[in-house]
Tab-separated table of C-alpha atoms and ligand atoms in Angstrom:
chain	number	residue	atom	x	y	z
Y	1	MET	CA	105.926	115.273	215.325
Y	2	ALA	CA	104.195	116.787	217.996
Y	3	LEU	CA	100.644	115.436	218.164
Y	4	PRO	CA	97.729	117.684	217.165
Y	5	ILE	CA	96.004	117.575	220.441
Y	6	ARG	CA	93.671	120.429	221.266
Y	7	TYR	CA	92.143	120.600	224.917
Y	8	SER	CA	89.162	122.385	226.143
Y	9	ALA	CA	90.002	125.111	228.287
Y	10	GLU	CA	88.560	123.596	231.467
Y	11	VAL	CA	90.457	120.147	230.787
Y	12	GLN	CA	93.880	122.144	230.326
Y	13	GLU	CA	93.138	123.965	233.628
Y	14	ALA	CA	92.196	120.991	235.521
Y	15	LEU	CA	95.283	118.936	234.261
Y	16	ALA	CA	97.546	122.021	234.996
Y	17	GLU	CA	96.174	121.987	238.451
Y	18	GLN	CA	95.979	118.149	239.027
Y	19	GLN	CA	92.533	118.298	239.507
Y	20	ALA	CA	90.361	114.988	238.694
Y	21	VAL	CA	89.763	114.571	235.099
Y	22	VAL	CA	87.494	111.476	233.619
Y	23	ALA	CA	88.249	110.633	230.130
Y	24	LEU	CA	85.294	109.317	227.646
Y	25	GLU	CA	85.088	107.338	224.542
Y	26	SER	CA	83.153	108.692	221.582
Y	27	ASN	CA	82.486	105.692	219.469
Y	28	VAL	CA	79.737	104.472	221.731
Y	29	ILE	CA	78.061	107.969	221.334
Y	30	CYS	CA	78.390	107.970	217.918
Y	31	GLN	CA	77.580	104.449	216.732
Y	32	GLY	CA	76.918	102.492	220.109
Y	33	LEU	CA	73.717	104.470	220.620
Y	34	ASP	CA	70.998	106.237	218.300
Y	35	TYR	CA	70.250	109.530	218.041
Y	36	PRO	CA	68.985	111.266	220.219
Y	37	LEU	CA	69.406	108.813	222.748
Y	38	ASN	CA	73.298	109.132	222.272
Y	39	LEU	CA	73.333	113.215	222.523
Y	40	GLN	CA	71.011	112.969	225.797
Y	41	THR	CA	73.537	110.164	227.039
Y	42	ALA	CA	76.795	112.071	226.235
Y	43	LEU	CA	75.421	115.347	227.749
Y	44	ALA	CA	74.252	113.647	230.979
Y	45	LEU	CA	77.684	111.670	231.291
Y	46	GLU	CA	79.547	115.219	231.382
Y	47	GLN	CA	76.941	116.226	234.128
Y	48	ARG	CA	77.464	113.076	236.147
Y	49	VAL	CA	81.251	113.800	236.161
Y	50	ARG	CA	80.897	117.538	237.118
Y	51	ALA	CA	78.346	116.812	239.975
Y	52	GLN	CA	81.062	114.727	241.346
Y	53	GLY	CA	83.534	117.484	241.322
Y	54	ALA	CA	85.608	116.153	238.341
Y	55	VAL	CA	86.016	117.469	234.846
Y	56	PRO	CA	84.803	115.523	231.781
Y	57	ALA	CA	87.012	114.836	228.679
Y	58	THR	CA	85.242	113.184	225.574
Y	59	LEU	CA	87.786	112.209	223.076
Y	60	ALA	CA	87.454	112.335	219.298
Y	61	VAL	CA	89.514	113.197	216.260
Y	62	LEU	CA	87.862	116.145	214.209
Y	63	HIS	CA	89.269	116.920	211.153
Y	64	GLY	CA	92.738	115.982	211.788
Y	65	GLU	CA	92.691	117.474	215.367
Y	66	ILE	CA	92.807	115.035	218.559
Y	67	ARG	CA	90.243	116.640	220.829
Y	68	VAL	CA	90.064	116.584	224.401
Y	69	GLY	CA	87.238	117.417	225.990
Y	70	LEU	CA	84.389	118.574	223.647
Y	71	THR	CA	81.720	121.337	223.260
Y	72	GLY	CA	77.849	120.658	223.622
Y	73	ASP	CA	77.886	121.450	219.838
Y	74	GLU	CA	80.852	119.134	218.969
Y	75	LEU	CA	78.937	116.167	220.927
Y	76	ALA	CA	75.892	117.086	218.769
Y	77	TYR	CA	77.845	117.116	215.333
Y	78	LEU	CA	79.297	113.554	216.593
Y	79	ALA	CA	75.889	112.291	217.820
Y	80	THR	CA	74.071	113.082	214.387
Y	81	ARG	CA	76.831	111.494	212.292
Y	82	PRO	CA	76.862	107.762	212.684
Y	83	GLN	CA	78.653	107.607	209.545
Y	84	THR	CA	81.921	108.885	211.571
Y	85	PRO	CA	84.450	105.971	211.171
Y	86	LYS	CA	85.026	104.012	214.212
Y	87	ILE	CA	88.711	104.089	214.897
Y	88	SER	CA	91.000	102.390	217.309
Y	89	SER	CA	94.691	102.810	218.133
Y	90	ARG	CA	95.674	101.178	215.191
Y	91	ASP	CA	93.799	103.610	213.002
Y	92	LEU	CA	94.873	107.112	214.557
Y	93	ALA	CA	98.010	107.670	212.403
Y	94	PHE	CA	95.778	107.461	208.993
Y	95	VAL	CA	93.042	109.569	210.629
Y	96	LEU	CA	95.723	112.332	211.388
Y	97	ALA	CA	97.381	111.884	207.960
Y	98	GLY	CA	94.162	112.158	206.040
Y	99	ARG	CA	92.907	115.390	208.349
Y	100	SER	CA	89.784	113.455	208.915
Y	101	SER	CA	87.538	112.542	211.761
Y	102	GLY	CA	86.945	109.437	213.947
Y	103	ALA	CA	85.008	108.346	217.159
Y	104	THR	CA	87.036	106.501	219.335
Y	105	THR	CA	86.882	103.314	220.705
Y	106	VAL	CA	88.200	102.483	224.051
Y	107	ALA	CA	91.557	101.441	222.908
Y	108	CYS	CA	92.088	104.780	221.041
Y	109	SER	CA	90.882	106.609	223.719
Y	110	LEU	CA	93.246	105.010	226.184
Y	111	GLN	CA	95.974	106.090	223.824
Y	112	ILE	CA	94.964	109.446	223.690
Y	113	ALA	CA	94.092	109.892	227.254
Y	114	ALA	CA	97.518	108.532	228.078
Y	115	HIS	CA	99.378	111.303	225.647
Y	116	ALA	CA	97.098	114.141	227.267
Y	117	GLY	CA	97.920	112.947	231.052
Y	118	ILE	CA	94.697	112.019	232.129
Y	119	ARG	CA	94.388	109.272	234.760
Y	120	PHE	CA	90.866	108.058	234.527
Y	121	PHE	CA	88.840	106.740	231.903
Y	122	ALA	CA	85.084	105.652	231.989
Y	123	SER	CA	83.568	102.963	229.876
Y	124	ALA	CA	80.466	100.874	230.079
Y	125	GLY	CA	81.775	97.430	228.973
Y	126	LEU	CA	85.141	96.999	227.395
Y	127	GLY	CA	85.718	94.988	224.266
Y	128	GLY	CA	87.273	91.611	224.971
Y	129	VAL	CA	87.656	88.001	223.658
Y	130	HIS	CA	84.887	87.331	221.279
Y	131	ARG	CA	82.897	84.206	221.589
Y	132	GLY	CA	84.702	81.416	219.586
Y	133	ALA	CA	87.731	83.401	219.517
Y	134	GLN	CA	89.772	80.046	219.508
Y	135	GLN	CA	88.939	80.006	215.769
Y	136	SER	CA	88.523	83.338	214.553
Y	137	MET	CA	91.288	84.926	216.864
Y	138	ASP	CA	89.069	87.899	217.435
Y	139	ILE	CA	90.056	90.008	220.507
Y	140	SER	CA	89.741	93.559	221.071
Y	141	GLY	CA	92.284	95.921	220.684
Y	142	ASP	CA	91.022	97.569	224.061
Y	143	LEU	CA	92.371	94.636	226.084
Y	144	ILE	CA	95.631	94.973	224.413
Y	145	GLU	CA	95.688	99.030	224.722
Y	146	LEU	CA	95.338	98.438	228.823
Y	147	THR	CA	98.731	96.827	228.950
Y	148	ARG	CA	100.493	100.207	227.601
Y	149	SER	CA	98.050	103.162	228.789
Y	150	GLY	CA	98.744	103.606	232.257
Y	151	LEU	CA	95.276	104.697	233.336
Y	152	ALA	CA	92.564	103.664	236.048
Y	153	VAL	CA	89.765	102.372	234.025
Y	154	VAL	CA	86.436	102.001	235.379
Y	155	CYS	CA	83.712	99.863	233.775
Y	156	ALA	CA	81.269	97.410	234.238
Y	157	GLY	CA	83.509	94.464	233.276
Y	158	ALA	CA	83.498	93.522	229.363
Y	159	LYS	CA	80.273	93.433	227.289
Y	160	ASN	CA	78.590	90.304	227.492
Y	161	ILE	CA	78.286	89.531	223.837
Y	162	LEU	CA	81.883	88.270	224.512
Y	163	ASP	CA	83.322	85.371	226.248
Y	164	LEU	CA	83.925	86.839	229.594
Y	165	GLY	CA	85.864	83.973	231.075
Y	166	LEU	CA	88.504	84.032	228.152
Y	167	THR	CA	88.443	87.717	228.543
Y	168	LEU	CA	89.514	87.397	232.104
Y	169	GLU	CA	92.104	84.590	231.306
Y	170	PHE	CA	93.507	87.267	228.635
Y	171	LEU	CA	93.713	90.083	231.366
Y	172	GLU	CA	95.459	87.720	233.540
Y	173	THR	CA	97.741	86.503	231.233
Y	174	HIS	CA	98.772	90.099	230.421
Y	175	ASN	CA	99.190	90.838	234.072
Y	176	VAL	CA	96.392	93.624	233.826
Y	177	PRO	CA	95.326	94.370	237.523
Y	178	VAL	CA	91.848	93.610	237.566
Y	179	VAL	CA	89.739	94.721	240.932
Y	180	SER	CA	86.018	94.874	241.640
Y	181	TYR	CA	84.882	98.073	243.706
Y	182	GLN	CA	82.492	97.124	246.584
Y	183	PHE	CA	81.610	93.698	244.617
Y	184	ASP	CA	83.000	90.177	244.486
Y	185	ASP	CA	82.237	89.438	240.803
Y	186	PHE	CA	83.302	90.511	237.565
Y	187	PRO	CA	80.346	92.355	236.233
Y	188	ALA	CA	78.933	91.555	232.820
Y	189	PHE	CA	77.917	94.969	231.275
Y	190	TYR	CA	74.044	95.222	231.849
Y	191	CYS	CA	73.909	92.246	233.630
Y	192	ARG	CA	75.420	92.366	237.479
Y	193	SER	CA	77.617	89.091	237.419
Y	194	SER	CA	79.184	87.276	234.742
Y	195	GLY	CA	79.361	84.161	236.942
Y	196	PHE	CA	83.048	84.651	237.463
Y	197	LYS	CA	84.578	85.853	240.706
Y	198	ALA	CA	86.746	89.278	240.153
Y	199	PRO	CA	90.560	88.493	241.079
Y	200	LYS	CA	90.558	91.307	243.689
Y	201	ARG	CA	87.954	93.016	245.629
Y	202	LEU	CA	88.488	96.285	247.105
Y	203	ASP	CA	86.247	98.242	249.117
Y	204	ASP	CA	87.904	101.370	250.481
Y	205	PRO	CA	88.322	104.116	247.976
Y	206	TRP	CA	91.600	105.392	249.528
Y	207	GLN	CA	93.116	102.299	249.189
Y	208	LEU	CA	92.368	101.953	245.537
Y	209	ALA	CA	94.053	105.208	245.026
Y	210	ALA	CA	96.582	104.062	246.751
Y	211	ALA	CA	96.826	100.936	244.531
Y	212	ILE	CA	96.577	103.128	241.415
Y	213	GLU	CA	99.876	105.344	242.241
Y	214	TRP	CA	102.007	102.118	243.202
Y	215	GLN	CA	100.737	100.572	239.824
Y	216	GLN	CA	102.126	104.101	238.542
Y	217	ALA	CA	105.251	103.559	240.121
Y	218	ILE	CA	105.765	99.852	239.616
Y	219	ALA	CA	104.679	99.841	235.836
Y	220	PRO	CA	103.393	102.976	234.443
Y	221	ARG	CA	102.160	101.988	231.173
Y	222	GLN	CA	100.121	99.071	232.955
Y	223	SER	CA	96.280	100.415	232.946
Y	224	MET	CA	94.377	98.906	236.113
Y	225	LEU	CA	91.027	97.795	235.568
Y	226	ILE	CA	88.224	98.871	238.264
Y	227	CYS	CA	85.076	96.972	237.901
Y	228	THR	CA	81.414	98.253	239.169
Y	229	PRO	CA	78.548	96.370	238.373
Y	230	THR	CA	75.447	98.495	237.036
Y	231	PRO	CA	72.784	98.965	239.826
Y	232	VAL	CA	70.083	96.312	240.584
Y	233	ALA	CA	67.101	98.692	239.451
Y	234	ASP	CA	69.048	99.099	235.767
Y	235	ALA	CA	70.268	95.439	235.255
Y	236	LEU	CA	68.585	93.297	232.611
Y	237	ASP	CA	67.482	89.811	233.423
Y	238	GLY	CA	70.798	87.359	232.437
Y	239	ALA	CA	68.630	84.591	230.992
Y	240	VAL	CA	66.533	86.800	228.534
Y	241	VAL	CA	69.875	88.849	227.397
Y	242	GLU	CA	71.779	85.366	226.941
Y	243	GLN	CA	69.195	84.085	224.422
Y	244	ALA	CA	69.265	87.348	222.248
Y	245	ILE	CA	73.106	87.411	222.489
Y	246	ALA	CA	73.232	83.987	221.378
Y	247	ALA	CA	70.878	84.192	218.353
Y	248	ALA	CA	72.840	87.659	217.347
Y	249	THR	CA	75.816	85.861	217.465
Y	250	ARG	CA	74.580	83.156	215.102
Y	251	GLN	CA	73.302	86.062	212.946
Y	252	ALA	CA	76.537	87.558	212.550
Y	253	GLU	CA	78.293	84.209	211.738
Y	254	GLN	CA	75.712	83.571	208.874
Y	255	ALA	CA	75.989	87.306	207.617
Y	256	GLY	CA	79.924	86.610	207.599
Y	257	ILE	CA	80.362	89.886	209.924
Y	258	ILE	CA	84.026	90.035	210.964
Y	259	GLY	CA	86.720	92.624	212.029
Y	260	ASN	CA	85.726	96.013	213.539
Y	261	ALA	CA	82.115	95.607	212.302
Y	262	LEU	CA	81.231	92.622	214.403
Y	263	THR	CA	80.881	94.337	217.841
Y	264	ARG	CA	78.344	96.879	216.593
Y	265	PHE	CA	76.668	94.265	214.565
Y	266	ILE	CA	75.755	92.125	217.443
Y	267	MET	CA	74.843	94.828	219.573
Y	268	LYS	CA	72.123	96.077	217.440
Y	269	ALA	CA	70.946	92.890	216.718
Y	270	VAL	CA	70.397	92.550	220.838
Y	271	GLU	CA	68.947	96.013	220.715
Y	272	GLN	CA	66.390	94.591	217.950
Y	273	ALA	CA	65.579	91.379	220.024
Y	274	THR	CA	64.996	93.166	223.117
Y	275	ALA	CA	63.056	95.933	221.694
Y	276	GLY	CA	65.509	98.506	222.627
Y	277	GLN	CA	65.806	97.449	226.203
Y	278	SER	CA	69.405	96.532	225.669
Y	279	ALA	CA	70.169	100.416	224.554
Y	280	LEU	CA	68.601	101.846	227.682
Y	281	ALA	CA	70.332	99.443	229.708
Y	282	ASN	CA	73.532	100.433	228.030
Y	283	GLN	CA	73.078	103.926	229.029
Y	284	ALA	CA	72.350	102.975	232.669
Y	285	VAL	CA	75.658	101.248	232.847
Y	286	LEU	CA	77.429	104.244	231.398
Y	287	LEU	CA	75.990	106.712	233.486
Y	288	HIS	CA	76.875	104.468	236.565
Y	289	THR	CA	80.504	103.492	235.380
Y	290	THR	CA	81.087	107.070	234.723
Y	291	GLU	CA	79.810	108.463	238.215
Y	292	VAL	CA	82.075	105.864	240.176
Y	293	ALA	CA	85.065	106.832	237.834
Y	294	ALA	CA	84.355	110.648	238.860
Y	295	GLU	CA	83.905	109.652	242.395
Y	296	LEU	CA	87.361	107.735	242.290
Y	297	ALA	CA	89.039	110.342	240.408
Y	298	VAL	CA	88.190	113.006	243.143
Y	299	ILE	CA	89.269	110.848	245.933
Y	300	HIS	CA	92.621	109.878	243.975
Y	301	ALA	CA	93.241	113.670	243.296
Y	302	ARG	CA	92.933	114.312	246.825
Y	303	PHE	CA	95.153	111.418	247.860
Y	304	CYS	CA	97.951	112.654	245.465
Y	305	GLN	CA	97.802	116.109	246.956
Y	306	GLN	CA	97.953	114.753	250.594
Y	307	HIS	CA	100.899	112.545	249.605
Y	308	GLN	CA	102.908	115.451	247.774
Y	309	HIS	CA	102.062	117.358	250.926
Y	310	HIS	CA	103.432	114.926	253.177
Y	311	VAL	CA	106.636	114.346	250.924
Y	312	ALA	CA	107.192	118.083	251.060
Y	313	ASP	CA	107.060	118.159	254.745
Y	314	GLN	CA	109.542	115.444	255.185
Y	315	ALA	CA	111.844	117.228	252.999
Y	316	THR	CA	111.654	120.369	255.110
Y	317	GLY	CA	111.335	118.902	258.425
U	401	PSU	N1	79.390	100.348	223.254
U	401	PSU	C1	78.402	100.017	222.488
U	401	PSU	N2	78.879	99.672	221.317
U	401	PSU	C2	80.007	99.894	220.919
U	401	PSU	C3	81.041	100.008	221.448
U	401	PSU	C4	80.813	100.481	222.711
U	401	PSU	O1	77.392	100.014	222.703
U	401	PSU	O2	80.452	99.515	219.523
U	401	PSU	C5	82.510	100.289	220.822
U	401	PSU	C6	83.525	100.644	222.238
U	401	PSU	O3	84.125	102.059	221.391
U	401	PSU	C7	84.945	99.578	222.332
U	401	PSU	C8	84.319	98.837	220.851
U	401	PSU	O4	85.858	100.095	222.445
U	401	PSU	O5	83.133	98.942	220.762
U	401	PSU	C9	85.186	97.796	220.829
U	401	PSU	O6	85.165	97.149	219.422
U	401	PSU	P1	86.015	95.985	219.029
U	401	PSU	O7	85.475	94.617	219.706
U	401	PSU	O8	85.895	95.771	217.567
U	401	PSU	O9	87.344	96.150	219.721
U	402	MN	MN1	87.625	92.709	216.938
């Protein structure tokens, strides 16, 4: 069966003309941030992408239809319905069969973006290996989907509620290429550094574009993780955040929260403990990673055009 994918007119046109498109998730808008910060953020993200000369494609499922690119009204619809289910790639078939709606996680968004032929995706912080995963085995499907989507994923590392050391180990084991762009370390969401060096640093966006294309040629389904730390002015103090996270993690344990509810529970507890600071920091990270994704997507599109011309010249010359 053909997937019921509906593209916004501008995304369809941009894809047809091989222009830069940046895909965005909707779960963070629906559930990660509260109204009205979430709607303001969703609109600001699209604006940042456009300002760089790329086209934004926020992804969601609405009434049994996969949507690639949403209108302002549709963003508002999602932003005011936090009861919309969080859906990962494992949930998508049921959502389509039931003709229902869902806010897509990174994992689900990557799967949809791959079907849609989009090459770039931006997220603030990925899901990853949870603290205590040695016992719980709670590892986000976001990481798995990196190994079968073939996108350039721009983010500030993974959320710092996770075990970032284990997250890096997992990525290494699954041979996901991880690179920090113009930075040495693996970032930690709204903190600049996780304390771990990134496996690779690249400073030149053109070389990065070339690496993305080589990765496509080598293993078309393997995504590349491109990390960029949140700006210094937006970063939160690591020690304060760590305390809040440790307390929130204990709270979740005591409340017996497991499965796909855990991430949101801990994020909200941290938000409370920091009097809303972490939500604003989350927004700042999103804005930054999305802007970098758009900037890189535009350079990547130009790189591909130049390369095509070069190949055509060689063929005729
Ligand atoms: N950002 C937030 N809160 C969230 C998420 C992002 O502030 O809940 C979502 C993202 O959509 C991400 C997902 O893909 O959490 C990961 O969830 P899990 O750990 O259950 O795989
Ligand atoms: Mn999980």
